[in-house]
């Protein structure tokens, strides 16, 4: 007996199989409707394709299809220096670029053996920037929640709040997104004058803005009916699929790498891990709201350290063979480096100038080996597996992106539910396709 005779008709679903799938279904005696949701659809959070099999309005099968946004970032890293790699990885999960940079740099620092030598001020700045980014990402997630379920006001509120964070990012790093601000050994440049005050103003305004969004959604009868007991996924399902982040914590498990496997000094900050036990869309929404409030606590603590005991400290490792210049300033024309900085580089010695040139053009060498480093991104465990052959470029870099892993939950959360609830399920996972198709 052949496998076909034992199992019945067997077919695979890939990106170019639509005609084959339709033919197979038409040959079946069952009455089913095959619907293509995406890859260009406002509710798929990017270029994600969902092949839905419907029985009336009930979803009987879901097949996620990815790859439409492939960028080749991981492959490109093999042709750039270790420092240049930051410019690539920051573009993966474009809603949380700082997390991409931090995971990558932490892995490189482990290979270099300098994890404990990264200055405390640089670590505090990393924590500050990550928590600001977490708020920016969660605000966007909740905003799109509301819009996809028919409420435009939360979306307008969310974009307004996100702009506040992006303004701070631009003030500190020079760019709103994809900043390449985190570097192996520290950060590219110290906080500019006035940055602490800007973040302080944000801390005064943001708690009230979060409460405004809660008033719109927490008890909204239309919103709760579309989110409670929808897209159920319990702890057993999360463990089987490797799900992390708010989706996992909505099952009641307080798994957060900032607490369970601390990095960047998170063990010295006071904050709580937000959990719910509803296992549904509404619980995942509540967790993101709670996490924004906890992030504000962490930002306030980081700000106290940066303006207090860590004020004036170094932000880059004190090793000229690894650390890029971080004490930078603009020239009088507003362009380039200041004459003082140029004079410092060129006037020290010819050897120092040659070394600076080689560091920038050729890059530093990383001892052969491999390392894995992970951070708790807004969507879950974001890890970087970095392999070095002892050269100035990575031999291989692979990311464990939470959006990619969490997409496995779509069939489990959608099949057996209504087609309208697919929107809620995808929104609660909050995937970013830039991280999936890297």
Short mmCIF file of C-alpha atoms in Angstrom, two decimals:
data_model
loop_
_atom_site.label_atom_id
_atom_site.label_comp_id
_atom_site.label_asym_id
_atom_site.label_seq_id
_atom_site.Cartn_x
_atom_site.Cartn_y
_atom_site.Cartn_z
CA UNK A 1 0.00 0.00 0.00
CA UNK A 2 1.39 3.39 -0.99
CA UNK A 3 1.47 6.43 1.27
CA UNK A 4 -1.24 8.06 -0.85
CA UNK A 5 -3.54 5.08 -0.42
CA UNK A 6 -2.91 5.00 3.33
CA UNK A 7 -3.30 8.70 3.98
CA UNK A 8 -5.57 9.83 1.17
CA UNK A 9 -4.69 12.81 -1.01
CA UNK A 10 -1.50 14.56 0.15
CA UNK A 11 -0.52 18.04 -0.97
CA UNK A 12 1.80 20.78 0.24
CA UNK A 13 1.13 24.49 0.38
CA UNK A 14 3.88 26.87 -0.72
CA UNK A 15 3.91 30.34 -2.23
CA UNK A 16 3.07 29.44 -5.85
CA UNK A 17 0.52 26.68 -5.38
CA UNK A 18 -2.79 28.52 -5.62
CA UNK A 19 -3.98 26.77 -8.80
CA UNK A 20 -3.04 23.35 -7.45
CA UNK A 21 -4.84 24.04 -4.18
CA UNK A 22 -8.00 25.22 -5.95
CA UNK A 23 -8.00 22.16 -8.21
CA UNK A 24 -7.59 19.84 -5.23
CA UNK A 25 -10.48 21.47 -3.38
CA UNK A 26 -12.79 21.44 -6.41
CA UNK A 27 -12.25 17.70 -6.76
CA UNK A 28 -13.45 17.24 -3.18
CA UNK A 29 -17.13 16.57 -2.47
CA UNK A 30 -17.07 18.93 0.53
CA UNK A 31 -18.32 22.46 0.11
CA UNK A 32 -15.53 24.75 1.25
CA UNK A 33 -14.37 28.26 0.43
CA UNK A 34 -10.68 29.03 0.06
CA UNK A 35 -9.83 32.68 0.76
CA UNK A 36 -6.53 34.47 0.35
CA UNK A 37 -6.01 36.95 3.19
CA UNK A 38 -3.03 38.99 2.12
CA UNK A 39 -0.19 39.21 1.38
CA UNK A 40 -1.33 42.83 1.09
CA UNK A 41 -4.01 43.23 3.74
CA UNK A 42 -4.32 45.96 6.40
CA UNK A 43 -4.78 43.41 9.18
CA UNK A 44 -1.83 41.11 8.51
CA UNK A 45 0.74 43.45 10.13
CA UNK A 46 2.91 43.40 7.04
CA UNK A 47 3.22 41.25 3.97
CA UNK A 48 1.84 38.04 5.47
CA UNK A 49 -0.37 35.68 3.47
CA UNK A 50 -2.99 33.53 5.19
CA UNK A 51 -4.73 30.84 3.15
CA UNK A 52 -8.06 30.36 4.95
CA UNK A 53 -10.34 27.37 4.43
CA UNK A 54 -13.88 28.36 5.43
CA UNK A 55 -17.01 26.40 6.17
CA UNK A 56 -19.51 29.23 6.10
CA UNK A 57 -17.95 31.79 8.46
CA UNK A 58 -16.04 29.17 10.45
CA UNK A 59 -12.33 28.76 9.83
CA UNK A 60 -11.49 25.08 9.39
CA UNK A 61 -7.87 25.49 8.35
CA UNK A 62 -5.25 28.25 8.26
CA UNK A 63 -1.96 28.14 6.39
CA UNK A 64 0.43 31.05 7.06
CA UNK A 65 2.71 31.78 4.09
CA UNK A 66 5.77 33.96 4.66
CA UNK A 67 8.77 35.15 2.65
CA UNK A 68 7.27 38.11 0.78
CA UNK A 69 9.48 40.63 2.64
CA UNK A 70 12.77 38.72 2.51
CA UNK A 71 15.70 41.12 2.85
CA UNK A 72 18.72 38.82 3.18
CA UNK A 73 19.96 40.72 6.22
CA UNK A 74 21.58 37.69 7.84
CA UNK A 75 23.51 36.88 4.66
CA UNK A 76 24.55 40.49 4.16
CA UNK A 77 26.17 40.50 7.60
CA UNK A 78 28.80 38.07 6.31
CA UNK A 79 30.14 40.79 4.01
CA UNK A 80 30.37 43.64 6.53
CA UNK A 81 32.52 44.33 9.57
CA UNK A 82 31.21 43.53 13.04
CA UNK A 83 30.36 47.17 13.68
CA UNK A 84 28.72 47.69 10.30
CA UNK A 85 26.47 44.73 11.10
CA UNK A 86 24.52 46.87 13.55
CA UNK A 87 23.25 48.98 10.65
CA UNK A 88 21.72 45.85 9.10
CA UNK A 89 20.20 44.11 12.13
CA UNK A 90 18.45 47.27 13.30
CA UNK A 91 16.19 47.02 10.23
CA UNK A 92 14.75 43.58 11.00
CA UNK A 93 11.98 44.19 13.55
CA UNK A 94 11.51 47.81 12.53
CA UNK A 95 9.14 48.57 15.44
CA UNK A 96 11.83 47.71 18.00
CA UNK A 97 15.22 48.40 16.36
CA UNK A 98 17.13 48.96 19.61
CA UNK A 99 16.40 45.37 20.71
CA UNK A 100 17.84 43.97 17.47
CA UNK A 101 21.00 46.01 17.98
CA UNK A 102 21.37 45.07 21.65
CA UNK A 103 21.00 41.31 21.13
CA UNK A 104 23.56 41.37 18.31
CA UNK A 105 26.06 43.50 20.24
CA UNK A 106 25.68 41.37 23.38
CA UNK A 107 26.56 38.26 21.35
CA UNK A 108 29.61 39.98 19.81
CA UNK A 109 30.71 41.16 23.26
CA UNK A 110 30.50 37.59 24.56
CA UNK A 111 32.76 36.40 21.76
CA UNK A 112 35.18 39.23 22.55
CA UNK A 113 35.01 38.43 26.28
CA UNK A 114 34.22 42.04 27.20
CA UNK A 115 30.68 41.70 28.59
CA UNK A 116 31.79 42.77 32.08
CA UNK A 117 33.87 45.65 30.70
CA UNK A 118 30.98 47.52 29.04
CA UNK A 119 30.66 50.79 31.04
CA UNK A 120 27.77 51.04 33.51
CA UNK A 121 26.60 54.29 31.94
CA UNK A 122 26.39 52.58 28.55
CA UNK A 123 24.35 49.74 30.10
CA UNK A 124 21.97 52.24 31.72
CA UNK A 125 21.55 54.06 28.39
CA UNK A 126 20.78 50.72 26.70
CA UNK A 127 18.10 49.98 29.30
CA UNK A 128 16.64 53.48 28.87
CA UNK A 129 16.49 53.15 25.09
CA UNK A 130 15.07 49.62 25.17
CA UNK A 131 12.24 50.56 27.51
CA UNK A 132 11.39 53.64 25.47
CA UNK A 133 11.27 51.39 22.41
CA UNK A 134 9.10 48.85 24.27
CA UNK A 135 6.54 51.58 24.96
CA UNK A 136 6.68 52.75 21.34
CA UNK A 137 6.12 49.18 20.07
CA UNK A 138 3.32 48.35 22.51
CA UNK A 139 1.53 51.61 21.77
CA UNK A 140 1.58 50.72 18.09
CA UNK A 141 0.31 47.21 18.83
CA UNK A 142 -2.62 48.45 20.92
CA UNK A 143 -3.38 51.21 18.41
CA UNK A 144 -3.68 48.71 15.56
CA UNK A 145 -5.75 46.41 17.83
CA UNK A 146 -8.38 49.11 18.04
CA UNK A 147 -8.28 50.16 14.40
CA UNK A 148 -8.59 46.60 13.09
CA UNK A 149 -11.66 46.07 15.24
CA UNK A 150 -13.28 49.26 13.98
CA UNK A 151 -12.16 51.96 16.44
CA UNK A 152 -10.03 54.72 14.93
CA UNK A 153 -9.54 56.84 18.07
CA UNK A 154 -7.10 54.39 19.76
CA UNK A 155 -5.04 54.41 16.57
CA UNK A 156 -4.82 58.19 16.55
CA UNK A 157 -3.94 58.20 20.25
CA UNK A 158 -1.31 55.51 19.72
CA UNK A 159 0.42 57.34 16.88
CA UNK A 160 0.45 60.52 18.96
CA UNK A 161 2.18 58.75 21.86
CA UNK A 162 4.60 56.97 19.56
CA UNK A 163 5.66 60.29 18.07
CA UNK A 164 6.76 61.42 21.53
CA UNK A 165 9.10 58.44 21.79
CA UNK A 166 10.43 58.84 18.25
CA UNK A 167 11.16 62.51 18.93
CA UNK A 168 13.29 61.48 21.92
CA UNK A 169 15.04 58.84 19.80
CA UNK A 170 15.84 61.41 17.14
CA UNK A 171 17.13 63.86 19.74
CA UNK A 172 19.47 61.27 21.28
CA UNK A 173 20.62 59.29 18.25
CA UNK A 174 19.92 61.56 15.27
CA UNK A 175 17.38 59.15 13.73
CA UNK A 176 13.81 58.21 14.53
CA UNK A 177 14.20 54.55 13.58
CA UNK A 178 16.99 52.13 12.59
CA UNK A 179 19.51 54.16 14.56
CA UNK A 180 22.54 51.80 14.77
CA UNK A 181 23.03 53.43 18.17
CA UNK A 182 24.10 50.36 20.17
CA UNK A 183 27.66 49.32 19.30
CA UNK A 184 29.90 46.45 20.44
CA UNK A 185 31.41 47.76 23.67
CA UNK A 186 28.79 50.39 24.49
CA UNK A 187 26.80 52.99 22.56
CA UNK A 188 27.85 55.24 19.69
CA UNK A 189 27.60 58.56 21.56
CA UNK A 190 26.61 59.86 24.99
CA UNK A 191 23.26 61.49 25.75
CA UNK A 192 23.22 65.05 24.40
CA UNK A 193 22.56 68.03 26.63
CA UNK A 194 18.87 68.26 27.47
CA UNK A 195 18.10 64.59 26.85
CA UNK A 196 17.46 63.86 30.53
CA UNK A 197 14.98 66.75 30.71
CA UNK A 198 13.20 65.55 27.55
CA UNK A 199 12.76 62.06 28.94
CA UNK A 200 11.64 63.58 32.25
CA UNK A 201 8.88 65.48 30.46
CA UNK A 202 7.84 62.25 28.75
CA UNK A 203 7.55 60.54 32.16
CA UNK A 204 5.18 63.27 33.31
CA UNK A 205 2.90 63.05 30.28
CA UNK A 206 2.84 59.35 29.39
CA UNK A 207 1.05 57.88 32.48
CA UNK A 208 -1.99 60.01 31.75
CA UNK A 209 -1.91 59.07 28.08
CA UNK A 210 -1.87 55.35 28.97
CA UNK A 211 -4.89 55.88 31.20
CA UNK A 212 -6.68 57.68 28.34
CA UNK A 213 -6.21 54.62 26.15
CA UNK A 214 -7.38 52.32 28.95
CA UNK A 215 -10.57 54.37 29.27
CA UNK A 216 -11.21 53.82 25.58
CA UNK A 217 -10.69 50.05 25.56
CA UNK A 218 -10.58 48.35 28.98
CA UNK A 219 -14.34 48.33 29.54
CA UNK A 220 -15.51 49.01 26.00
CA UNK A 221 -18.31 46.45 25.42
CA UNK A 222 -17.65 46.18 21.68
CA UNK A 223 -13.91 45.73 22.23
CA UNK A 224 -14.29 43.17 25.03
CA UNK A 225 -16.77 41.06 23.04
CA UNK A 226 -14.29 40.93 20.16
CA UNK A 227 -11.32 40.03 22.39
CA UNK A 228 -12.47 38.01 25.42
CA UNK A 229 -12.41 34.22 24.95
CA UNK A 230 -11.06 34.73 21.43
CA UNK A 231 -7.91 33.06 19.99
CA UNK A 232 -7.43 30.81 23.01
CA UNK A 233 -3.93 29.39 23.52
CA UNK A 234 -3.00 27.86 26.87
CA UNK A 235 0.39 27.22 28.48
CA UNK A 236 0.67 23.72 27.02
CA UNK A 237 0.22 25.08 23.51
CA UNK A 238 2.75 27.86 24.09
CA UNK A 239 5.35 25.43 25.41
CA UNK A 240 4.83 23.05 22.49
CA UNK A 241 5.24 25.84 19.93
CA UNK A 242 8.02 27.81 21.66
CA UNK A 243 5.84 30.89 22.10
CA UNK A 244 7.27 33.71 24.22
CA UNK A 245 6.40 37.28 25.14
CA UNK A 246 2.93 38.63 26.00
CA UNK A 247 1.24 35.62 24.37
CA UNK A 248 3.03 33.31 26.82
CA UNK A 249 2.54 35.58 29.84
CA UNK A 250 -1.20 35.73 29.09
CA UNK A 251 -1.29 32.06 30.20
CA UNK A 252 -0.08 33.00 33.68
CA UNK A 253 3.61 32.06 33.31
CA UNK A 254 5.85 35.01 34.40
CA UNK A 255 8.64 34.21 31.94
CA UNK A 256 10.52 37.42 31.17
CA UNK A 257 14.24 37.35 30.31
CA UNK A 258 14.75 40.63 32.16
CA UNK A 259 13.97 38.69 35.36
CA UNK A 260 14.79 35.06 34.53
CA UNK A 261 18.06 35.68 32.62
CA UNK A 262 19.00 39.31 33.42
CA UNK A 263 21.24 41.34 31.13
CA UNK A 264 22.40 44.98 30.97
CA UNK A 265 21.91 45.24 34.73
CA UNK A 266 18.15 44.58 34.71
CA UNK A 267 18.55 42.65 37.97
CA UNK A 268 19.23 45.99 39.69
CA UNK A 269 15.92 47.57 38.58
CA UNK A 270 12.62 47.32 40.43
CA UNK A 271 9.70 46.24 38.22
CA UNK A 272 7.05 43.54 38.02
CA UNK A 273 6.42 40.96 35.29
CA UNK A 274 2.88 41.47 33.99
CA UNK A 275 0.81 38.28 33.69
CA UNK A 276 -2.79 37.27 33.02
CA UNK A 277 -4.45 33.86 33.06
CA UNK A 278 -7.11 34.39 30.39
CA UNK A 279 -5.11 32.85 27.49
CA UNK A 280 -7.03 35.09 25.08
CA UNK A 281 -6.71 38.29 23.04
CA UNK A 282 -7.96 40.48 25.87
CA UNK A 283 -5.32 39.14 28.27
CA UNK A 284 -2.55 39.87 25.76
CA UNK A 285 -3.86 43.41 25.41
CA UNK A 286 -3.86 43.91 29.19
CA UNK A 287 -0.30 42.64 29.46
CA UNK A 288 0.95 45.15 26.93
CA UNK A 289 -0.80 47.97 28.79
CA UNK A 290 0.69 46.80 32.11
CA UNK A 291 4.15 46.46 30.58
CA UNK A 292 4.09 50.06 29.39
CA UNK A 293 3.46 51.18 32.97
CA UNK A 294 6.30 48.96 34.22
CA UNK A 295 8.59 50.37 31.52
CA UNK A 296 7.92 53.86 32.83
CA UNK A 297 9.19 52.71 36.25
CA UNK A 298 12.38 51.34 34.70
CA UNK A 299 12.95 54.50 32.64
CA UNK A 300 12.62 56.64 35.75
CA UNK A 301 15.20 54.51 37.60
CA UNK A 302 17.59 54.60 34.63
CA UNK A 303 17.19 58.36 34.40
CA UNK A 304 18.03 58.78 38.09
CA UNK A 305 21.25 56.83 37.58
CA UNK A 306 22.26 58.68 34.42
CA UNK A 307 21.73 62.07 36.04
CA UNK A 308 23.21 60.94 39.36
CA UNK A 309 25.92 58.38 40.17
CA UNK A 310 26.66 57.51 36.51
CA UNK A 311 26.78 61.11 35.29
CA UNK A 312 29.83 61.86 33.19
CA UNK A 313 30.92 58.23 32.87
CA UNK A 314 32.22 56.56 29.73
CA UNK A 315 29.78 55.14 27.18
CA UNK A 316 32.27 53.00 25.21
CA UNK A 317 34.73 50.36 26.33
CA UNK A 318 38.17 51.77 27.10
CA UNK A 319 39.95 49.62 24.54
CA UNK A 320 41.15 51.45 21.46
CA UNK A 321 41.34 48.21 19.50
CA UNK A 322 37.56 47.69 19.81
CA UNK A 323 35.76 50.86 20.87
CA UNK A 324 34.89 53.41 18.23
CA UNK A 325 35.25 57.09 19.22
CA UNK A 326 32.21 58.04 21.28
CA UNK A 327 33.12 61.54 22.49
CA UNK A 328 31.87 63.24 19.34
CA UNK A 329 30.67 66.77 18.62
CA UNK A 330 29.49 68.69 15.58
CA UNK A 331 31.68 71.27 13.91
CA UNK A 332 30.75 74.97 13.79
CA UNK A 333 29.04 74.45 10.42
CA UNK A 334 26.75 71.81 11.91
CA UNK A 335 28.36 69.09 9.83
CA UNK A 336 30.94 66.43 10.57
CA UNK A 337 33.12 66.23 13.67
CA UNK A 338 34.40 69.25 15.55
CA UNK A 339 37.93 70.53 14.82
CA UNK A 340 38.94 69.59 18.38
CA UNK A 341 38.00 65.95 17.80
CA UNK A 342 39.78 65.84 14.44
CA UNK A 343 42.86 67.42 15.99
CA UNK A 344 42.79 64.83 18.77
CA UNK A 345 42.73 61.94 16.30
CA UNK A 346 45.27 63.36 13.85
CA UNK A 347 47.53 65.13 16.32
CA UNK A 348 48.21 62.30 18.79
CA UNK A 349 50.57 60.24 16.66
CA UNK A 350 50.84 58.78 13.20
CA UNK A 351 50.36 55.32 14.70
CA UNK A 352 47.12 56.44 16.37
CA UNK A 353 45.82 57.84 13.09
CA UNK A 354 46.68 54.65 11.21
CA UNK A 355 45.01 52.56 13.90
CA UNK A 356 41.86 54.71 13.76
CA UNK A 357 41.76 54.32 9.98
CA UNK A 358 42.12 50.52 10.18
CA UNK A 359 39.48 50.28 12.93
CA UNK A 360 36.93 52.12 10.79
CA UNK A 361 37.72 50.57 7.40
CA UNK A 362 38.86 47.03 8.24
CA UNK A 363 37.24 46.59 11.66
CA UNK A 364 38.38 44.68 14.73
CA UNK A 365 38.97 40.94 14.86
CA UNK A 366 36.75 38.68 16.94
CA UNK A 367 38.17 35.40 18.35
CA UNK A 368 36.89 32.25 16.65
CA UNK A 369 33.88 30.69 18.34
CA UNK A 370 30.16 31.09 18.70
CA UNK A 371 27.85 32.79 21.18
CA UNK A 372 24.14 33.27 21.78
CA UNK A 373 22.63 36.28 23.50
CA UNK A 374 18.94 37.03 24.02
CA UNK A 375 16.85 39.99 25.13
CA UNK A 376 13.17 40.34 26.03
CA UNK A 377 11.78 42.26 23.09
CA UNK A 378 8.18 43.56 22.97
CA UNK A 379 7.20 40.33 21.17
CA UNK A 380 9.22 37.82 23.20
CA UNK A 381 12.69 36.27 23.22
CA UNK A 382 14.88 37.87 20.56
CA UNK A 383 18.18 36.03 20.35
CA UNK A 384 21.31 36.37 18.22
CA UNK A 385 23.51 33.36 17.44
CA UNK A 386 26.82 34.72 16.20
CA UNK A 387 29.67 32.64 14.78
CA UNK A 388 33.20 33.95 14.18
CA UNK A 389 36.11 32.39 12.30
CA UNK A 390 38.56 34.85 13.85
CA UNK A 391 38.22 37.50 11.15
CA UNK A 392 36.91 41.04 10.92
CA UNK A 393 33.53 39.89 9.60
CA UNK A 394 30.94 37.45 10.98
CA UNK A 395 31.11 33.93 9.61
CA UNK A 396 27.39 33.49 10.33
CA UNK A 397 24.70 35.39 12.20
CA UNK A 398 21.26 33.93 12.83
CA UNK A 399 18.44 35.51 14.80
CA UNK A 400 15.76 33.80 16.81
CA UNK A 401 13.04 36.33 16.08
CA UNK A 402 9.90 36.01 18.24
CA UNK A 403 7.54 37.05 15.44
CA UNK A 404 8.72 34.11 13.32
CA UNK A 405 8.20 31.62 16.16
CA UNK A 406 4.95 33.12 17.39
CA UNK A 407 3.35 32.91 13.92
CA UNK A 408 3.07 29.17 14.54
CA UNK A 409 0.23 30.03 16.91
CA UNK A 410 -2.04 31.28 14.11
CA UNK A 411 -3.55 27.87 13.17
CA UNK A 412 -3.92 26.91 16.84
CA UNK A 413 -5.70 30.15 17.73
CA UNK A 414 -7.82 30.56 14.58
CA UNK A 415 -9.03 27.13 13.48
CA UNK A 416 -12.54 26.48 14.74
CA UNK A 417 -13.26 30.18 15.23
CA UNK A 418 -14.97 32.77 13.09
CA UNK A 419 -13.25 34.39 10.12
CA UNK A 420 -13.67 37.80 11.77
CA UNK A 421 -11.70 36.56 14.78
CA UNK A 422 -8.65 35.88 12.59
CA UNK A 423 -8.08 39.64 12.69
CA UNK A 424 -8.07 39.65 16.51
CA UNK A 425 -5.81 36.62 16.69
CA UNK A 426 -3.15 38.04 14.37
CA UNK A 427 -3.30 41.42 16.13
CA UNK A 428 -2.79 39.80 19.55
CA UNK A 429 0.35 38.01 18.32
CA UNK A 430 1.60 41.36 16.98
CA UNK A 431 4.02 39.96 14.37
CA UNK A 432 6.41 42.21 12.49
CA UNK A 433 7.25 40.73 9.12
CA UNK A 434 10.61 42.49 8.92
CA UNK A 435 11.75 40.18 11.71
CA UNK A 436 10.15 37.12 10.15
CA UNK A 437 11.60 37.49 6.66
CA UNK A 438 15.08 38.68 7.59
#
